[in-house]
mmCIF file of C-alpha atoms and ligand atoms in Angstrom:
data_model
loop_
_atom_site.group_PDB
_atom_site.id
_atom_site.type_symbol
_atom_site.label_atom_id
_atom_site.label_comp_id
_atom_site.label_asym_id
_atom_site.label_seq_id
_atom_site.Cartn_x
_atom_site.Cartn_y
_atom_site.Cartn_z
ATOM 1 C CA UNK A 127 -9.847 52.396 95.662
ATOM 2 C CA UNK A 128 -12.693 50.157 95.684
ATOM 3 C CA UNK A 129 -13.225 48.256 92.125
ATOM 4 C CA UNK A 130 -15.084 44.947 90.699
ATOM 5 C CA UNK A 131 -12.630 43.843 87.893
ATOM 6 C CA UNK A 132 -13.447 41.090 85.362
ATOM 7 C CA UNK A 133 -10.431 40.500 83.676
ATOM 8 C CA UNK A 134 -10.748 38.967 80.093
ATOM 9 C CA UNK A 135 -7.353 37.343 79.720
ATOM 10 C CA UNK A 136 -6.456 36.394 83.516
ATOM 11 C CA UNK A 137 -3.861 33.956 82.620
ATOM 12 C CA UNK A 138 -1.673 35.993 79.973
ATOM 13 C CA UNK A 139 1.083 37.921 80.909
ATOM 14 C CA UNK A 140 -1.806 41.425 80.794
ATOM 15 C CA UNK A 141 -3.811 39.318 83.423
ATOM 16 C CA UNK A 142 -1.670 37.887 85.577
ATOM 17 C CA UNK A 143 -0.154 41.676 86.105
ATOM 18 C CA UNK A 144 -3.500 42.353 86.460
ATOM 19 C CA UNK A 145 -3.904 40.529 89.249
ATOM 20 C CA UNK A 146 -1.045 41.850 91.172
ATOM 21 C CA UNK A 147 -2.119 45.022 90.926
ATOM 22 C CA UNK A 148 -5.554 44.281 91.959
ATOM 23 C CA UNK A 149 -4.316 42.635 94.948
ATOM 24 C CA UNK A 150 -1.434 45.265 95.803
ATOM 25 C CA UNK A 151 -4.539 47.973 95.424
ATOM 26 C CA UNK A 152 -7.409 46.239 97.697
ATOM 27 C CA UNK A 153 -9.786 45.894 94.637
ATOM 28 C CA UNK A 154 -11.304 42.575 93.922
ATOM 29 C CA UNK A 155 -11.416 40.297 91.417
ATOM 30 C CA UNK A 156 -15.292 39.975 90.494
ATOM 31 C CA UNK A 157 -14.975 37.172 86.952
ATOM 32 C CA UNK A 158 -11.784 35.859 85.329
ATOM 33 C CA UNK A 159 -11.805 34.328 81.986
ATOM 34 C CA UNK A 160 -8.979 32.889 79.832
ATOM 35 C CA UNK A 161 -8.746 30.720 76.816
ATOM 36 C CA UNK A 162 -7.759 27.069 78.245
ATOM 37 C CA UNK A 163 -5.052 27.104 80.819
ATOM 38 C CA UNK A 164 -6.621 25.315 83.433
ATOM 39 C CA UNK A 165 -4.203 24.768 86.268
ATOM 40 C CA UNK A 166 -3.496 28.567 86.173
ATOM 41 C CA UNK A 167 -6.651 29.033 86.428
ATOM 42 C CA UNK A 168 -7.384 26.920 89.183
ATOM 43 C CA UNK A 169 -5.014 28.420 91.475
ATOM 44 C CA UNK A 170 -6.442 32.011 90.340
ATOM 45 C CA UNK A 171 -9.773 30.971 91.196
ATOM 46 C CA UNK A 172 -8.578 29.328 94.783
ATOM 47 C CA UNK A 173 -6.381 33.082 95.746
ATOM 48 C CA UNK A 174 -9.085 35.227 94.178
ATOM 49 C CA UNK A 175 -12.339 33.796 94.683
ATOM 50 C CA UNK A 176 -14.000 35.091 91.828
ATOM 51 C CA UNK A 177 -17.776 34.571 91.127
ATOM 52 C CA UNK A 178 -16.784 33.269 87.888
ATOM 53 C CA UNK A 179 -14.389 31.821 85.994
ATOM 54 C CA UNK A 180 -14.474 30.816 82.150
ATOM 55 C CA UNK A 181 -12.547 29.031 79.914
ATOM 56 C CA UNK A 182 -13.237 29.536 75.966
ATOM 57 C CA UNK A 183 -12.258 26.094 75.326
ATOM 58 C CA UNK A 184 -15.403 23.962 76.523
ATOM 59 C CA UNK A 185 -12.740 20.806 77.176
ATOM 60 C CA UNK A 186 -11.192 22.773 79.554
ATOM 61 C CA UNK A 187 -13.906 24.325 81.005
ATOM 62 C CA UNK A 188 -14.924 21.115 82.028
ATOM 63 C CA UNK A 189 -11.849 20.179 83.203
ATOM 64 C CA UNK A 190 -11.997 22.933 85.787
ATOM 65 C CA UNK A 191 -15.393 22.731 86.751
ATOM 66 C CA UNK A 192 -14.120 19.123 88.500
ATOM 67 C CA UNK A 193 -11.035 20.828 90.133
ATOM 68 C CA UNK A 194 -13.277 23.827 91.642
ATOM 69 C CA UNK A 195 -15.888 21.757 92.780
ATOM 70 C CA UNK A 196 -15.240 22.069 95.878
ATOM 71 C CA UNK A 197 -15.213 25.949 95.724
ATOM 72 C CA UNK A 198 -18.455 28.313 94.981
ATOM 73 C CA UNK A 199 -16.610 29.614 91.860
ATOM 74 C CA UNK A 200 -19.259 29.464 89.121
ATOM 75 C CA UNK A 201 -16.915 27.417 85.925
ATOM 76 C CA UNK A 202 -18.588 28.735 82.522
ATOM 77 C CA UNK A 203 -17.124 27.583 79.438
ATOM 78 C CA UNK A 204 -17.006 28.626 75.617
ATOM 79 C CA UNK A 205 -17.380 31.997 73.728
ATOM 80 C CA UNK A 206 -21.093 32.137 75.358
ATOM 81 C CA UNK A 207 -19.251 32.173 78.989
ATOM 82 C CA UNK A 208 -16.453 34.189 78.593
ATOM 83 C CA UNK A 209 -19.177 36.212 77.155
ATOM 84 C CA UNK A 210 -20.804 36.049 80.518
ATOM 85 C CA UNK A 211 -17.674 36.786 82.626
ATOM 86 C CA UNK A 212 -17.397 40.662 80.104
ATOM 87 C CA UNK A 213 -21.178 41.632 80.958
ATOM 88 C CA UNK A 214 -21.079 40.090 84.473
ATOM 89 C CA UNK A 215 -23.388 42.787 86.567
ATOM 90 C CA UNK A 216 -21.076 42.646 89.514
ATOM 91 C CA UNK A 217 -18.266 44.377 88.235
ATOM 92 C CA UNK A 218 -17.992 47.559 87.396
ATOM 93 C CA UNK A 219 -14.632 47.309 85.527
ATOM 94 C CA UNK A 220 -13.233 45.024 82.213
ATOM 95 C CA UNK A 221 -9.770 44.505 81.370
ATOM 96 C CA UNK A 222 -9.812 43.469 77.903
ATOM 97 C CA UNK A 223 -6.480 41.209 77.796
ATOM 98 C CA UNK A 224 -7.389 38.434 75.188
ATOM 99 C CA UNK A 225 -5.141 38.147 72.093
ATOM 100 C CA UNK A 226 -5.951 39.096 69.002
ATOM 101 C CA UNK A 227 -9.395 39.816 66.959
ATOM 102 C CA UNK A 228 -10.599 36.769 69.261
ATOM 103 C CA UNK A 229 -11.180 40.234 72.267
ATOM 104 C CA UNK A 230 -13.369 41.806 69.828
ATOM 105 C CA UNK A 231 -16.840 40.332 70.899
ATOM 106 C CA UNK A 232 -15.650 40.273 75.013
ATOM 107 C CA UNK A 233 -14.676 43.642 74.856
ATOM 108 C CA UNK A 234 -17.705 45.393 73.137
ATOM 109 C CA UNK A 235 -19.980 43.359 75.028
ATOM 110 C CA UNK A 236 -18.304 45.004 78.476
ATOM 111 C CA UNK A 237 -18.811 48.464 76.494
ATOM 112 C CA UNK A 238 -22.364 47.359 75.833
ATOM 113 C CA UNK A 239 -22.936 47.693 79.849
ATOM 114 C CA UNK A 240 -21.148 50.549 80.217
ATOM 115 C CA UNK A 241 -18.087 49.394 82.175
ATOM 116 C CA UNK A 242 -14.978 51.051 82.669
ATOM 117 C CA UNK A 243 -12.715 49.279 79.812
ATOM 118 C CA UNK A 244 -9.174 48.814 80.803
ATOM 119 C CA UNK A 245 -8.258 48.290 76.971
ATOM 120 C CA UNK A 246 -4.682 45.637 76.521
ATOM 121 C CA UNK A 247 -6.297 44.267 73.188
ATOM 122 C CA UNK A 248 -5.066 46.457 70.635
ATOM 123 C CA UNK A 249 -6.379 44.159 67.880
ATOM 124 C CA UNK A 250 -9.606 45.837 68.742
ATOM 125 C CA UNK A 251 -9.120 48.788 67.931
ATOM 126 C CA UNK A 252 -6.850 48.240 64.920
ATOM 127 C CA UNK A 253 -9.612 46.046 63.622
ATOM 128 C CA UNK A 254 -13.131 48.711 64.497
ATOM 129 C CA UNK A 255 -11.485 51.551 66.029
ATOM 130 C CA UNK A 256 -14.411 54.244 65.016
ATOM 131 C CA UNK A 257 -17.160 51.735 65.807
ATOM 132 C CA UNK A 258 -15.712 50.463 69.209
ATOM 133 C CA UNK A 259 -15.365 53.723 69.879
ATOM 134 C CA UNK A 260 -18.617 55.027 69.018
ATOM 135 C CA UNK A 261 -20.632 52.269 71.325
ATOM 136 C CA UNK A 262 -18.274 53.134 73.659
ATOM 137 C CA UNK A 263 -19.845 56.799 73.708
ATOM 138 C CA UNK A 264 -23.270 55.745 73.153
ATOM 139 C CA UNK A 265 -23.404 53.317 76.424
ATOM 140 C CA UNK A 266 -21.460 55.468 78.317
ATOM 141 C CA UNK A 267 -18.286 53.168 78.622
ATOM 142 C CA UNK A 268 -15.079 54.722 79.464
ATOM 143 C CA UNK A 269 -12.079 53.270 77.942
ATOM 144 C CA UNK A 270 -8.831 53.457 78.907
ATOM 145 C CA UNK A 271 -5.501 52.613 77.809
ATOM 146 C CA UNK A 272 -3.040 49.778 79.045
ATOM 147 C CA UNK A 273 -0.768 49.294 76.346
ATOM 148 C CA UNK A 274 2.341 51.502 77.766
ATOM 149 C CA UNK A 275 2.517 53.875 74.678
ATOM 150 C CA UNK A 276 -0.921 54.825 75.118
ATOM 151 C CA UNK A 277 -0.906 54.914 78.363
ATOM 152 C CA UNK A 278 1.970 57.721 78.270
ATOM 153 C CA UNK A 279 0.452 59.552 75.493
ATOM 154 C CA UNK A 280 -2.871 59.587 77.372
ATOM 155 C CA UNK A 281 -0.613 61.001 80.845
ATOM 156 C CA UNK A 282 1.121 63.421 78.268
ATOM 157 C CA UNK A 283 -2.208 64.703 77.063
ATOM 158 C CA UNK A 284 -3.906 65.915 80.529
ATOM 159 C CA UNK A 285 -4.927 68.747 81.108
ATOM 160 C CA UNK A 286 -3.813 69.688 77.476
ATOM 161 C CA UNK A 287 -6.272 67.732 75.398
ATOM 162 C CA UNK A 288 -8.761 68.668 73.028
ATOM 163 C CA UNK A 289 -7.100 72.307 72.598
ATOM 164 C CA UNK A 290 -5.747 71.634 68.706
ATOM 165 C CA UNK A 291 -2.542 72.687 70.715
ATOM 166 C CA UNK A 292 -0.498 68.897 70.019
ATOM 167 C CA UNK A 293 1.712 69.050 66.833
ATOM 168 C CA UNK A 294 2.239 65.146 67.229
ATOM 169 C CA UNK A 295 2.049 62.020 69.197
ATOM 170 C CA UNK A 296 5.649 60.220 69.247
ATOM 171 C CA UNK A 297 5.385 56.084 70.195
ATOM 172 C CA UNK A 298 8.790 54.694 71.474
ATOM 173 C CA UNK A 299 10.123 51.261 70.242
ATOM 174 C CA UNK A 300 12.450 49.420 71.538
ATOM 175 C CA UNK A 301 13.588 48.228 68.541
ATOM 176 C CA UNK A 302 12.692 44.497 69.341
ATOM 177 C CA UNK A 303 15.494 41.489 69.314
ATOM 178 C CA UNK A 304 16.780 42.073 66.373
ATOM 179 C CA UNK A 305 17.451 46.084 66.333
ATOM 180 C CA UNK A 306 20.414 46.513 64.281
ATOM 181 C CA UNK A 307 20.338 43.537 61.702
ATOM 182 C CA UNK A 308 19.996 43.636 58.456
ATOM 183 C CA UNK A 309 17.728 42.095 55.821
ATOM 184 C CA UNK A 310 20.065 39.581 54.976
ATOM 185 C CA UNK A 311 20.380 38.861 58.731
ATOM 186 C CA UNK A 312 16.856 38.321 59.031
ATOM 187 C CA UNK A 313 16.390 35.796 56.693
ATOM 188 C CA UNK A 314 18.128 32.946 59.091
ATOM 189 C CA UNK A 315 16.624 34.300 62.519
ATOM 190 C CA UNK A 316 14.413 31.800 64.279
ATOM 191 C CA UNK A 317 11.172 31.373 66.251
ATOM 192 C CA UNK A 318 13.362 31.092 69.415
ATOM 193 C CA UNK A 319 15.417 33.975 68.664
ATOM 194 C CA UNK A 320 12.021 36.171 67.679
ATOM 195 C CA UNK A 321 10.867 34.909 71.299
ATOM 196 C CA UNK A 322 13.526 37.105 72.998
ATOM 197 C CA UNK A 323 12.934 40.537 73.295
ATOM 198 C CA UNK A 324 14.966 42.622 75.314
ATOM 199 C CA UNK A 325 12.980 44.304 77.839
ATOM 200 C CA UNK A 326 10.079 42.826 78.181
ATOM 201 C CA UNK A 327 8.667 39.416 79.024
ATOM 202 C CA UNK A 328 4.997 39.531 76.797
ATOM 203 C CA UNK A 329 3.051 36.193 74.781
ATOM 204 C CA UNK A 330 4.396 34.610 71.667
ATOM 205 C CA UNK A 331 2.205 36.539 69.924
ATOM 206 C CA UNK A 332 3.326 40.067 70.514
ATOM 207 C CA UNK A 333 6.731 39.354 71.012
ATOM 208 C CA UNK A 334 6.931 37.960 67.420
ATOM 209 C CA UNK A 335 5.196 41.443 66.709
ATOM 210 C CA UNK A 336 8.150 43.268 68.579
ATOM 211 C CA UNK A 337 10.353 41.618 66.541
ATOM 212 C CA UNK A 338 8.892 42.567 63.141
ATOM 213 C CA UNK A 339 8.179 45.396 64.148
ATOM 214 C CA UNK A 340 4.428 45.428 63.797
ATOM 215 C CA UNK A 341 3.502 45.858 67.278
ATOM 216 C CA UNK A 342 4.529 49.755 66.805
ATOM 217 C CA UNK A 343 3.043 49.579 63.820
ATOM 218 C CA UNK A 344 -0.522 48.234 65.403
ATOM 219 C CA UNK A 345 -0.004 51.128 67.971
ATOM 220 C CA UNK A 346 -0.189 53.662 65.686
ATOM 221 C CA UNK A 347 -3.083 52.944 64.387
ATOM 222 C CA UNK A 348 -4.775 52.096 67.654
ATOM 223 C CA UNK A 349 -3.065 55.666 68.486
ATOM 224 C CA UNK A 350 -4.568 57.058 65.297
ATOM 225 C CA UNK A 351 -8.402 56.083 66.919
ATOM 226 C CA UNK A 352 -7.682 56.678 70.604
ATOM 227 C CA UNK A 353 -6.736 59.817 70.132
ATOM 228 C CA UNK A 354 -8.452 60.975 66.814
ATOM 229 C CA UNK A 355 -5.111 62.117 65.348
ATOM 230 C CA UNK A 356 -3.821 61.640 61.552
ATOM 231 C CA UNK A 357 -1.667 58.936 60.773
ATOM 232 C CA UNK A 358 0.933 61.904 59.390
ATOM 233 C CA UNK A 359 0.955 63.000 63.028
ATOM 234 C CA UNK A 360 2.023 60.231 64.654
ATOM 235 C CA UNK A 361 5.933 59.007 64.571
ATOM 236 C CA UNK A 362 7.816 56.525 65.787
ATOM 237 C CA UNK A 363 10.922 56.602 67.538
ATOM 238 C CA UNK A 364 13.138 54.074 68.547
ATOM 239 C CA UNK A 365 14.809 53.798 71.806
ATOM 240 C CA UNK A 366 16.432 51.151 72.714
ATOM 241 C CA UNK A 367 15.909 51.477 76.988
ATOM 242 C CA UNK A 368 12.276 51.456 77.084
ATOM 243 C CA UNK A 369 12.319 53.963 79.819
ATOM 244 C CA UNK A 370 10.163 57.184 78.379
ATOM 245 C CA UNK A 371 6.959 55.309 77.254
ATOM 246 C CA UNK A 372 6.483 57.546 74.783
ATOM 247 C CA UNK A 373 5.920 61.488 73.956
ATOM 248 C CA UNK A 374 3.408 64.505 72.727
ATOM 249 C CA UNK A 375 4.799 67.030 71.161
ATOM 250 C CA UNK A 376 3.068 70.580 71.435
ATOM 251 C CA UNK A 377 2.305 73.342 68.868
ATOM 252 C CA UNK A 378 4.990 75.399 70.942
ATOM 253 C CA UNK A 379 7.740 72.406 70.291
ATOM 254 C CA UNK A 380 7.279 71.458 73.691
ATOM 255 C CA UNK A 381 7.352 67.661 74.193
ATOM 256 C CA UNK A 382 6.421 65.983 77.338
ATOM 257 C CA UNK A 383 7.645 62.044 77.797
ATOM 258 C CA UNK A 384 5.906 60.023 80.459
ATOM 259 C CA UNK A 385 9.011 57.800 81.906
ATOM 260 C CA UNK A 386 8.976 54.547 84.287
ATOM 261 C CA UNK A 387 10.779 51.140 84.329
ATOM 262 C CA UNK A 388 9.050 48.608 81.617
ATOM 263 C CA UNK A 389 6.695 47.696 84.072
ATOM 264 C CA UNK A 390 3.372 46.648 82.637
ATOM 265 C CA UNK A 391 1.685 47.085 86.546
ATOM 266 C CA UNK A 392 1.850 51.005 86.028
ATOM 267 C CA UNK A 393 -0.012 51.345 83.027
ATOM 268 C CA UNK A 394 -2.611 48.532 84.201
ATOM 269 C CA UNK A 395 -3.409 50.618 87.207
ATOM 270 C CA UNK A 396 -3.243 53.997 85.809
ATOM 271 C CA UNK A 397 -6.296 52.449 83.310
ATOM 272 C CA UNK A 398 -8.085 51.279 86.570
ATOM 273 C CA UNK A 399 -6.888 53.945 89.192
ATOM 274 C CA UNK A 400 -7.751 57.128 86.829
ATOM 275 C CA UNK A 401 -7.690 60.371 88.038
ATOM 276 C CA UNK A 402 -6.546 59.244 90.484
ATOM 277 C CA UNK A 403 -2.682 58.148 91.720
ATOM 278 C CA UNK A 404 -2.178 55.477 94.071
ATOM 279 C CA UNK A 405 0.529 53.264 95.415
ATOM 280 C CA UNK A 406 1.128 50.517 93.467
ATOM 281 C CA UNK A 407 3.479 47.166 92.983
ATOM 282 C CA UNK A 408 5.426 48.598 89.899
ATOM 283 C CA UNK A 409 8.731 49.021 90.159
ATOM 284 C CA UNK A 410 10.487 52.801 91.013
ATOM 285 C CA UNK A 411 12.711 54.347 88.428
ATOM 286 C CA UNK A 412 16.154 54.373 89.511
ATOM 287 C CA UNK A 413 17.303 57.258 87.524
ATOM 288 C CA UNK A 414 20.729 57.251 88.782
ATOM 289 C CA UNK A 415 21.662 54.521 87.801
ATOM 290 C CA UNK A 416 19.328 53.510 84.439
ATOM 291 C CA UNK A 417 22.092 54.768 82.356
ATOM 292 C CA UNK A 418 21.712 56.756 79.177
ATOM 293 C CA UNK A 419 18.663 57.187 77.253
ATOM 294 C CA UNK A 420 19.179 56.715 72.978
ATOM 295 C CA UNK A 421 16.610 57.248 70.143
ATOM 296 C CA UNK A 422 17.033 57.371 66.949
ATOM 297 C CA UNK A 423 15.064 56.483 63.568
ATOM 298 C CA UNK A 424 13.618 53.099 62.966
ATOM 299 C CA UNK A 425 14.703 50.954 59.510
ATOM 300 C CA UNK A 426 12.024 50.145 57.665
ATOM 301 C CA UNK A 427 13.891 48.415 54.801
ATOM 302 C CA UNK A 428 14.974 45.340 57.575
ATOM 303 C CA UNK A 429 11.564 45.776 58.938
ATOM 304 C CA UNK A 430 8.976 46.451 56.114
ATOM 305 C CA UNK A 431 5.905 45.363 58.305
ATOM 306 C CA UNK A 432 6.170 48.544 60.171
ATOM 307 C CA UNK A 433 6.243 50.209 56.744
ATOM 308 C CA UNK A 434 2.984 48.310 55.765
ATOM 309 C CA UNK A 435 1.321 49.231 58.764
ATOM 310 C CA UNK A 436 1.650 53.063 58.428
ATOM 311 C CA UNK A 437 0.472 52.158 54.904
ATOM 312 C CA UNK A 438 -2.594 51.102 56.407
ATOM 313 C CA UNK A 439 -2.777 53.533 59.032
ATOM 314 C CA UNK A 440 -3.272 56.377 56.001
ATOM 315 C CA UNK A 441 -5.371 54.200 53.875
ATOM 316 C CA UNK A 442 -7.690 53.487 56.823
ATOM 317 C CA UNK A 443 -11.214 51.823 56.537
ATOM 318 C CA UNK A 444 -10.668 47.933 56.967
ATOM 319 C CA UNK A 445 -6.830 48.386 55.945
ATOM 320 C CA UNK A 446 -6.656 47.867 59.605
ATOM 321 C CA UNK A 447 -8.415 44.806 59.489
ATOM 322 C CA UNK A 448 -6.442 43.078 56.461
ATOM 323 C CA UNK A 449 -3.136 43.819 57.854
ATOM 324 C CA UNK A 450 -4.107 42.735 61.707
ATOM 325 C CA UNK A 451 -6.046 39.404 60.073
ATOM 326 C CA UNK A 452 -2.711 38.624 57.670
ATOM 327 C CA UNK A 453 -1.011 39.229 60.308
ATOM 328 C CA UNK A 454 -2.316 36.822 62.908
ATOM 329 C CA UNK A 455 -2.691 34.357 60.363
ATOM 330 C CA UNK A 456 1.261 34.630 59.207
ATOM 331 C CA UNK A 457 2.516 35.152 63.151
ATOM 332 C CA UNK A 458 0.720 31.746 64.114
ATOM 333 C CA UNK A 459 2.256 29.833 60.936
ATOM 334 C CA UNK A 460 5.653 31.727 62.160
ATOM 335 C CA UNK A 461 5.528 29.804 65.629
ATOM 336 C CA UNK A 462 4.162 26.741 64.228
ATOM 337 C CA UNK A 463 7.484 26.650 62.201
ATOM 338 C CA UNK A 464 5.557 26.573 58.698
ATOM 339 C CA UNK A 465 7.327 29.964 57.708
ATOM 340 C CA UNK A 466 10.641 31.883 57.748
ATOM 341 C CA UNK A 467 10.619 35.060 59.842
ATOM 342 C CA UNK A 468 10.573 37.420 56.750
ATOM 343 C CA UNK A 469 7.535 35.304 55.135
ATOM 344 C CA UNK A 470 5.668 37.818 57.874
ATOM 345 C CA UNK A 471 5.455 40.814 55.715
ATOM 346 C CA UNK A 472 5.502 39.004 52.407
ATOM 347 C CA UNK A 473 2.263 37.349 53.440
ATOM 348 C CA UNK A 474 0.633 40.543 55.312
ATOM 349 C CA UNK A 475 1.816 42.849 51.824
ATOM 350 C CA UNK A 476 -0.295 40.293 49.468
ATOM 351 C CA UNK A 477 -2.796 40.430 51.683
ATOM 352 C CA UNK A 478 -3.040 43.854 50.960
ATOM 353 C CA UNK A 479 -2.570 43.796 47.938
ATOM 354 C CA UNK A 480 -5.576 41.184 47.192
ATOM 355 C CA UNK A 481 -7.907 42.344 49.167
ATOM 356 C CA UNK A 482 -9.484 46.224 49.223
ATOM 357 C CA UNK A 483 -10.197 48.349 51.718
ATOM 358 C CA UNK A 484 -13.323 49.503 52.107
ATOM 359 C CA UNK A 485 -13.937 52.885 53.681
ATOM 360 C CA UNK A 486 -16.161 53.632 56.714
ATOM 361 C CA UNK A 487 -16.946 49.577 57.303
ATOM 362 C CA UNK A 488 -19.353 48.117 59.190
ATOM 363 C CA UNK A 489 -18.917 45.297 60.948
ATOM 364 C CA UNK A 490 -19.886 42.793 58.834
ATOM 365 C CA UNK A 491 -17.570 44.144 56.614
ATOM 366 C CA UNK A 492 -14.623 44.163 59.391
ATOM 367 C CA UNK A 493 -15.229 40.927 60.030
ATOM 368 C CA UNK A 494 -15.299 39.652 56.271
ATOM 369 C CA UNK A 495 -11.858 41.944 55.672
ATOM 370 C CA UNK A 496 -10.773 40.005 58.063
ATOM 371 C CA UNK A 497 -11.349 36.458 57.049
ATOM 372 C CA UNK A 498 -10.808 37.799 53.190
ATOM 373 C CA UNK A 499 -7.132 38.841 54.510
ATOM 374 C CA UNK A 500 -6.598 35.167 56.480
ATOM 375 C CA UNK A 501 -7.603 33.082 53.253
ATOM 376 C CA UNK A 502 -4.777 34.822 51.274
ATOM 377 C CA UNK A 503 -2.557 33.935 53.842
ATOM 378 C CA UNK A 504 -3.088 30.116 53.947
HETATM 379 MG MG1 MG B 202 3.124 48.583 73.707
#
């Protein structure tokens, strides 16, 4: 399978999986772009041999434009050249891997050419779901799902899709590090014991959002766009294995689970491979011995930001965009050590409490939701 990847994100855990799988499948690595971690991205450059690389940060762009000098990797630096790595003409493929509403501009502008999107940011489409959406149909850009959830809903949903025949979509969760405690409990757990999650090895960022809980909730809404469902039909389950990514459930009660090991790799080249099915790096299910699989209902009294989110996932509009930008704003002063662990959803509930959501948003009025929803959090 012959593809031209740019992958927006190459040095987070999304891109560096990426990679792997690009390597394991004979497709090449066409522009990599990352925020500022240089010396990763100087040995990415050196094995892949991009035509590009670009670092947001224009210090460390600079920085690595000396180290690859000796290369004909092209360094670009700032927002303007990791713009230039999303629309570069010779790839035919994006993975969108950057963190947080900061993907938002990359990741329409590799819509805006028409590219297959590999989509990892789900800030995205929490944040302008409909509209992302919507210029992805109007320039023709297919977008597919990495996040695992959506990536087994989307496998659970061939052949059967579009038929009004799916009752519900069902999202697994792990249940994070802290599955079982209580409120109380919560109140005294740390930034290194939020940086632990069970199964799998992510960034701060969204393991802090395992831990709250608000990852799931995120997915469902990103759920809620990607697959044009009600919030009401979308549930959340917890189990505790990570081993069925997660489940539709039919008109008929049928429900069909798409199962692996937590192995990012298979999602990421499902989203590049599809229709197709390939040989990959991930790692084989060893059903034998995997043990048994639990689920059971989440708690959203210890874990109220889940509870906020599927508030916002019926109010819709910019809710999505208040509770992602409180959010990101209250998860960064988390793991600077400026707040306790349940100051999360205290600070993402005012936000939306203080500021409303408006219905049917543009843009604009994403991106003022948005910064409305940081301010309350500072
Ligand atoms: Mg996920």
């Amino acid at each position: 399978m012959s593809r031209k990847v740019t992958i927006l994100g190459s040095t987070g855990s999304i891109g560096r999986q990426s990679l792997d799988v690009i390597a394991a499948c004979g497709m090449e690595a066409a522009a990599l772009a990352a925020n500022s971690s240089v010396g990763l991205m100087e040995e990415q450059a050196r094995q892949f041999r991009p035509s590009i690389a670009a670092l947001a940060d224009e210090k460390a762009a600079a920085d690595l434009r000396v180290r690859l000098a000796d290369t004909n990797v092209h360094v670009l630096g700032g927002l303007e050249g990791v713009l230039e790595a999303a629309t570069f003409s010779g790839a035919d493929t994006a993975i969108a891997a950057l963190v947080g509403m900061a993907g938002l501009r990359p990741t329409l502008a590799s819509i805006r050419e028409g590219k297959r999107v590999c989509l990892a940011n789900k800030e995205t489409l929490v944040c302008a779901g409909p509209l992302v959406l919507e210029e992805a149909h109007d320039y023709g850009a297919k977008v597919y799902p990495v996040d695992s959830e959506h990536s087994a809903i989307f496998q659970c949903l061939e052949a059967n899709r579009d038929r009004g025949e799916v009752k519900r979509l069902i999202l697994t969760c792990s249940g994070g590090p802290f599955y079982g405690k209580k409120r109380e409990e919560l109140q005294r757990v740390t930034r290194e014991d939020a940086l632990q999650h069970p199964n799998w090895s992510m960034g701060a960022k969204i393991t802090v959002d395992s831990a709250t809980l608000m990852n799931k909730g995120l997915e469902v809404i990103e759920a809620m766009h990607l697959y044009r469902m009600p919030a009401e039909k979308i549930s959340v389950v917890i189990h505790r294995e990570s081993i069925v990514h997660s489940l539709v459930e039919y008109c008929d009660n049928a429900m069909l689970a798409q199962m692996g090991a937590p192995d990012m790799r298979l999602p990421i080249q499902y989203a590049l491979t599809y229709p197709k099915r390939v040989p990959g790096p991930s790692t084989p299910l060893d059903l034998w011995n995997c043990g048994p699989l639990t689920f059971g209902a989440p708690d959203l009294e210890a874990f109220p930001c889940l509870a906020l989110a599927l508030e916002a996932a019926k109010t819709g509009g910019t809710a999505g965009a208040i509770l992602n930008g409180a959010n990101e704003a209250a998860v960064g002063q988390f793991l600077a050590g400026k707040i306790g662990f349940l100051d999360i959803p205290a600070k993402v509930e005012k936000a939306m409490s203080q500021v409303r959501a408006v219905q049917e948003p543009t843009m604009q009025e994403i991106l003022d939701a948005d910064a409305a929803a940081r301010e309350t959090v500072m």
